[in-house]
């Protein structure tokens, strides 16, 4: 996690979960094929979701298309998520994460058919979005997934629930007159 340039990480693009005016922004670089991203999604996600429900946190999910052979199947699913329907994309991500063991070992050419069969998903015109996320990640020196950023805090799936809550509470307890953080 060292060497990451948080100045290059933005709240633009990606899938936005929650209120755009929430005071704390959480940027999550994930790949759906990555078992460590799944661990983060299953353990960190529910903590964040409680804050999202209370309009205290906005989650910005940046699905990072990685060139690594083992993660390229995630790239296929990323291309099948509808960025114009965030609720559906969220449900699809929940499904794909929960069923990683079912599709993760499929040949890459069968992953799109899996998405269509299981979720009714069609390939979307996400290439511009995907390219922007890859460019941002490279500019910020984000090399691994998951990489999660809350302003000056950078961590991965190994953060505990208590540590995550502490970071968010610290950010929420700042001067109430301040503008929401924009990175």
Tab-separated table of C-alpha atoms in Angstrom:
chain	number	residue	atom	x	y	z
A	1	UNK	CA	0.000	0.000	0.000
A	2	UNK	CA	3.015	2.294	0.132
A	3	UNK	CA	3.744	4.538	-2.795
A	4	UNK	CA	0.101	5.274	-3.576
A	5	UNK	CA	-0.499	8.848	-4.668
A	6	UNK	CA	-3.840	9.754	-3.073
A	7	UNK	CA	-3.783	13.113	-4.885
A	8	UNK	CA	-4.405	11.195	-8.128
A	9	UNK	CA	-7.457	9.367	-6.740
A	10	UNK	CA	-10.747	11.053	-7.496
A	11	UNK	CA	-14.376	10.577	-6.623
A	12	UNK	CA	-15.244	10.784	-10.329
A	13	UNK	CA	-16.389	7.736	-12.263
A	14	UNK	CA	-17.080	4.281	-10.956
A	15	UNK	CA	-20.305	3.109	-9.381
A	16	UNK	CA	-21.570	5.438	-6.658
A	17	UNK	CA	-23.444	3.855	-3.774
A	18	UNK	CA	-25.120	6.292	-1.450
A	19	UNK	CA	-25.676	10.011	-1.220
A	20	UNK	CA	-23.257	12.127	-3.257
A	21	UNK	CA	-23.369	14.717	-0.460
A	22	UNK	CA	-22.276	12.251	2.229
A	23	UNK	CA	-19.375	13.730	4.208
A	24	UNK	CA	-17.072	10.700	3.858
A	25	UNK	CA	-16.084	9.278	0.488
A	26	UNK	CA	-14.698	5.740	0.261
A	27	UNK	CA	-12.987	4.828	-3.013
A	28	UNK	CA	-12.659	1.079	-3.573
A	29	UNK	CA	-10.507	-0.381	-6.360
A	30	UNK	CA	-11.779	-3.945	-6.832
A	31	UNK	CA	-11.751	-6.783	-9.316
A	32	UNK	CA	-14.647	-9.218	-9.139
A	33	UNK	CA	-12.400	-12.236	-9.802
A	34	UNK	CA	-10.041	-11.402	-6.949
A	35	UNK	CA	-10.680	-13.521	-3.828
A	36	UNK	CA	-9.259	-10.720	-1.686
A	37	UNK	CA	-11.722	-8.254	-3.226
A	38	UNK	CA	-14.453	-10.753	-2.335
A	39	UNK	CA	-13.158	-10.855	1.249
A	40	UNK	CA	-13.316	-7.049	1.400
A	41	UNK	CA	-16.786	-6.979	-0.176
A	42	UNK	CA	-18.141	-9.529	2.311
A	43	UNK	CA	-16.461	-8.115	5.438
A	44	UNK	CA	-15.915	-4.390	4.856
A	45	UNK	CA	-18.981	-3.809	2.717
A	46	UNK	CA	-21.596	-4.392	5.431
A	47	UNK	CA	-19.796	-1.937	7.732
A	48	UNK	CA	-19.796	0.713	5.003
A	49	UNK	CA	-23.374	-0.028	4.010
A	50	UNK	CA	-24.628	0.959	7.478
A	51	UNK	CA	-22.968	4.356	7.053
A	52	UNK	CA	-24.330	4.627	3.504
A	53	UNK	CA	-27.872	4.038	4.809
A	54	UNK	CA	-27.346	6.884	7.291
A	55	UNK	CA	-26.074	9.227	4.502
A	56	UNK	CA	-22.679	9.443	6.182
A	57	UNK	CA	-20.635	7.564	3.550
A	58	UNK	CA	-20.654	7.395	-0.213
A	59	UNK	CA	-18.980	4.306	-1.663
A	60	UNK	CA	-17.290	4.767	-5.017
A	61	UNK	CA	-16.600	1.356	-6.544
A	62	UNK	CA	-13.913	1.412	-9.216
A	63	UNK	CA	-13.852	-1.956	-10.943
A	64	UNK	CA	-10.230	-2.253	-11.945
A	65	UNK	CA	-9.581	-4.234	-15.123
A	66	UNK	CA	-6.303	-5.965	-14.432
A	67	UNK	CA	-4.070	-7.536	-17.076
A	68	UNK	CA	-3.180	-10.390	-14.737
A	69	UNK	CA	-4.365	-13.713	-16.183
A	70	UNK	CA	-6.147	-14.780	-13.016
A	71	UNK	CA	-8.146	-11.541	-12.844
A	72	UNK	CA	-9.117	-11.160	-16.504
A	73	UNK	CA	-12.383	-13.040	-15.912
A	74	UNK	CA	-13.384	-10.242	-13.545
A	75	UNK	CA	-12.797	-7.800	-16.398
A	76	UNK	CA	-15.393	-9.704	-18.438
A	77	UNK	CA	-17.997	-9.304	-15.681
A	78	UNK	CA	-17.094	-5.633	-15.212
A	79	UNK	CA	-18.072	-5.103	-18.863
A	80	UNK	CA	-21.490	-6.617	-18.135
A	81	UNK	CA	-22.423	-4.248	-15.299
A	82	UNK	CA	-24.864	-1.473	-16.115
A	83	UNK	CA	-23.434	1.776	-14.760
A	84	UNK	CA	-26.748	3.488	-15.565
A	85	UNK	CA	-28.602	1.227	-13.126
A	86	UNK	CA	-26.520	1.285	-9.955
A	87	UNK	CA	-29.026	-0.739	-7.930
A	88	UNK	CA	-28.937	-3.565	-10.484
A	89	UNK	CA	-25.138	-3.337	-10.749
A	90	UNK	CA	-24.931	-3.630	-6.956
A	91	UNK	CA	-27.162	-6.709	-6.929
A	92	UNK	CA	-25.071	-8.224	-9.732
A	93	UNK	CA	-21.826	-7.540	-7.846
A	94	UNK	CA	-23.312	-9.141	-4.738
A	95	UNK	CA	-24.263	-12.193	-6.803
A	96	UNK	CA	-20.932	-12.509	-8.613
A	97	UNK	CA	-19.026	-12.095	-5.365
A	98	UNK	CA	-21.127	-14.706	-3.565
A	99	UNK	CA	-20.765	-17.135	-6.483
A	100	UNK	CA	-17.083	-16.593	-7.287
A	101	UNK	CA	-16.405	-20.283	-6.726
A	102	UNK	CA	-18.973	-21.133	-9.422
A	103	UNK	CA	-17.687	-18.897	-12.223
A	104	UNK	CA	-14.103	-18.170	-11.195
A	105	UNK	CA	-12.697	-21.351	-12.727
A	106	UNK	CA	-14.709	-21.193	-15.944
A	107	UNK	CA	-12.748	-20.641	-19.140
A	108	UNK	CA	-12.670	-16.897	-19.830
A	109	UNK	CA	-14.769	-17.293	-22.982
A	110	UNK	CA	-17.612	-18.777	-20.878
A	111	UNK	CA	-17.823	-15.993	-18.298
A	112	UNK	CA	-20.000	-13.721	-20.467
A	113	UNK	CA	-22.444	-16.588	-21.053
A	114	UNK	CA	-22.532	-17.166	-17.276
A	115	UNK	CA	-23.420	-13.487	-16.734
A	116	UNK	CA	-26.207	-13.719	-19.293
A	117	UNK	CA	-27.582	-17.002	-17.948
A	118	UNK	CA	-27.450	-16.158	-14.242
A	119	UNK	CA	-28.115	-12.398	-14.273
A	120	UNK	CA	-29.573	-11.653	-17.706
A	121	UNK	CA	-26.571	-9.377	-18.198
A	122	UNK	CA	-25.534	-8.082	-21.590
A	123	UNK	CA	-22.231	-6.481	-22.468
A	124	UNK	CA	-22.449	-2.760	-21.749
A	125	UNK	CA	-20.677	0.199	-23.298
A	126	UNK	CA	-18.369	0.584	-20.283
A	127	UNK	CA	-15.050	0.729	-22.105
A	128	UNK	CA	-14.534	4.469	-21.603
A	129	UNK	CA	-15.298	4.084	-17.881
A	130	UNK	CA	-12.996	1.062	-17.589
A	131	UNK	CA	-10.160	2.860	-19.356
A	132	UNK	CA	-10.536	5.897	-17.071
A	133	UNK	CA	-10.361	3.692	-13.974
A	134	UNK	CA	-7.249	1.898	-15.248
A	135	UNK	CA	-5.605	5.249	-16.068
A	136	UNK	CA	-6.463	6.661	-12.640
A	137	UNK	CA	-5.169	3.561	-10.873
A	138	UNK	CA	-1.901	3.717	-12.794
A	139	UNK	CA	-1.516	7.450	-12.147
A	140	UNK	CA	-2.145	6.850	-8.429
A	141	UNK	CA	0.176	3.818	-8.382
A	142	UNK	CA	-2.617	1.466	-7.285
A	143	UNK	CA	-1.174	-1.928	-8.124
A	144	UNK	CA	-3.257	-4.370	-6.105
A	145	UNK	CA	-6.893	-5.103	-5.469
A	146	UNK	CA	-8.538	-4.430	-3.250
A	147	UNK	CA	-7.158	-1.003	-2.505
A	148	UNK	CA	-9.480	1.127	-0.407
A	149	UNK	CA	-8.924	4.844	0.182
A	150	UNK	CA	-10.568	7.163	2.680
A	151	UNK	CA	-8.667	10.406	2.170
A	152	UNK	CA	-5.244	9.761	3.732
A	153	UNK	CA	-6.093	6.224	4.866
A	154	UNK	CA	-5.154	3.441	2.459
A	155	UNK	CA	-5.850	-0.194	3.256
A	156	UNK	CA	-6.893	-3.575	1.903
A	157	UNK	CA	-9.094	-6.451	3.041
A	158	UNK	CA	-7.054	-7.003	6.197
A	159	UNK	CA	-8.544	-4.044	8.046
A	160	UNK	CA	-10.682	-5.020	11.006
A	161	UNK	CA	-14.268	-3.893	11.447
A	162	UNK	CA	-13.216	-1.856	14.474
A	163	UNK	CA	-10.394	-0.125	12.561
A	164	UNK	CA	-12.712	0.704	9.673
A	165	UNK	CA	-15.350	2.140	11.996
A	166	UNK	CA	-12.684	4.151	13.808
A	167	UNK	CA	-11.454	5.718	10.551
A	168	UNK	CA	-14.972	6.652	9.489
A	169	UNK	CA	-15.893	8.021	12.909
A	170	UNK	CA	-12.683	10.080	12.958
A	171	UNK	CA	-13.591	11.592	9.600
A	172	UNK	CA	-17.197	12.209	10.671
A	173	UNK	CA	-16.146	13.927	13.883
A	174	UNK	CA	-14.145	16.628	12.134
A	175	UNK	CA	-15.373	20.181	12.099
A	176	UNK	CA	-19.054	19.967	11.174
A	177	UNK	CA	-18.777	23.207	9.181
A	178	UNK	CA	-16.413	21.743	6.612
A	179	UNK	CA	-17.364	20.841	3.068
A	180	UNK	CA	-17.635	17.143	2.217
A	181	UNK	CA	-14.249	15.846	1.236
A	182	UNK	CA	-13.506	15.853	-2.455
A	183	UNK	CA	-10.034	14.345	-2.379
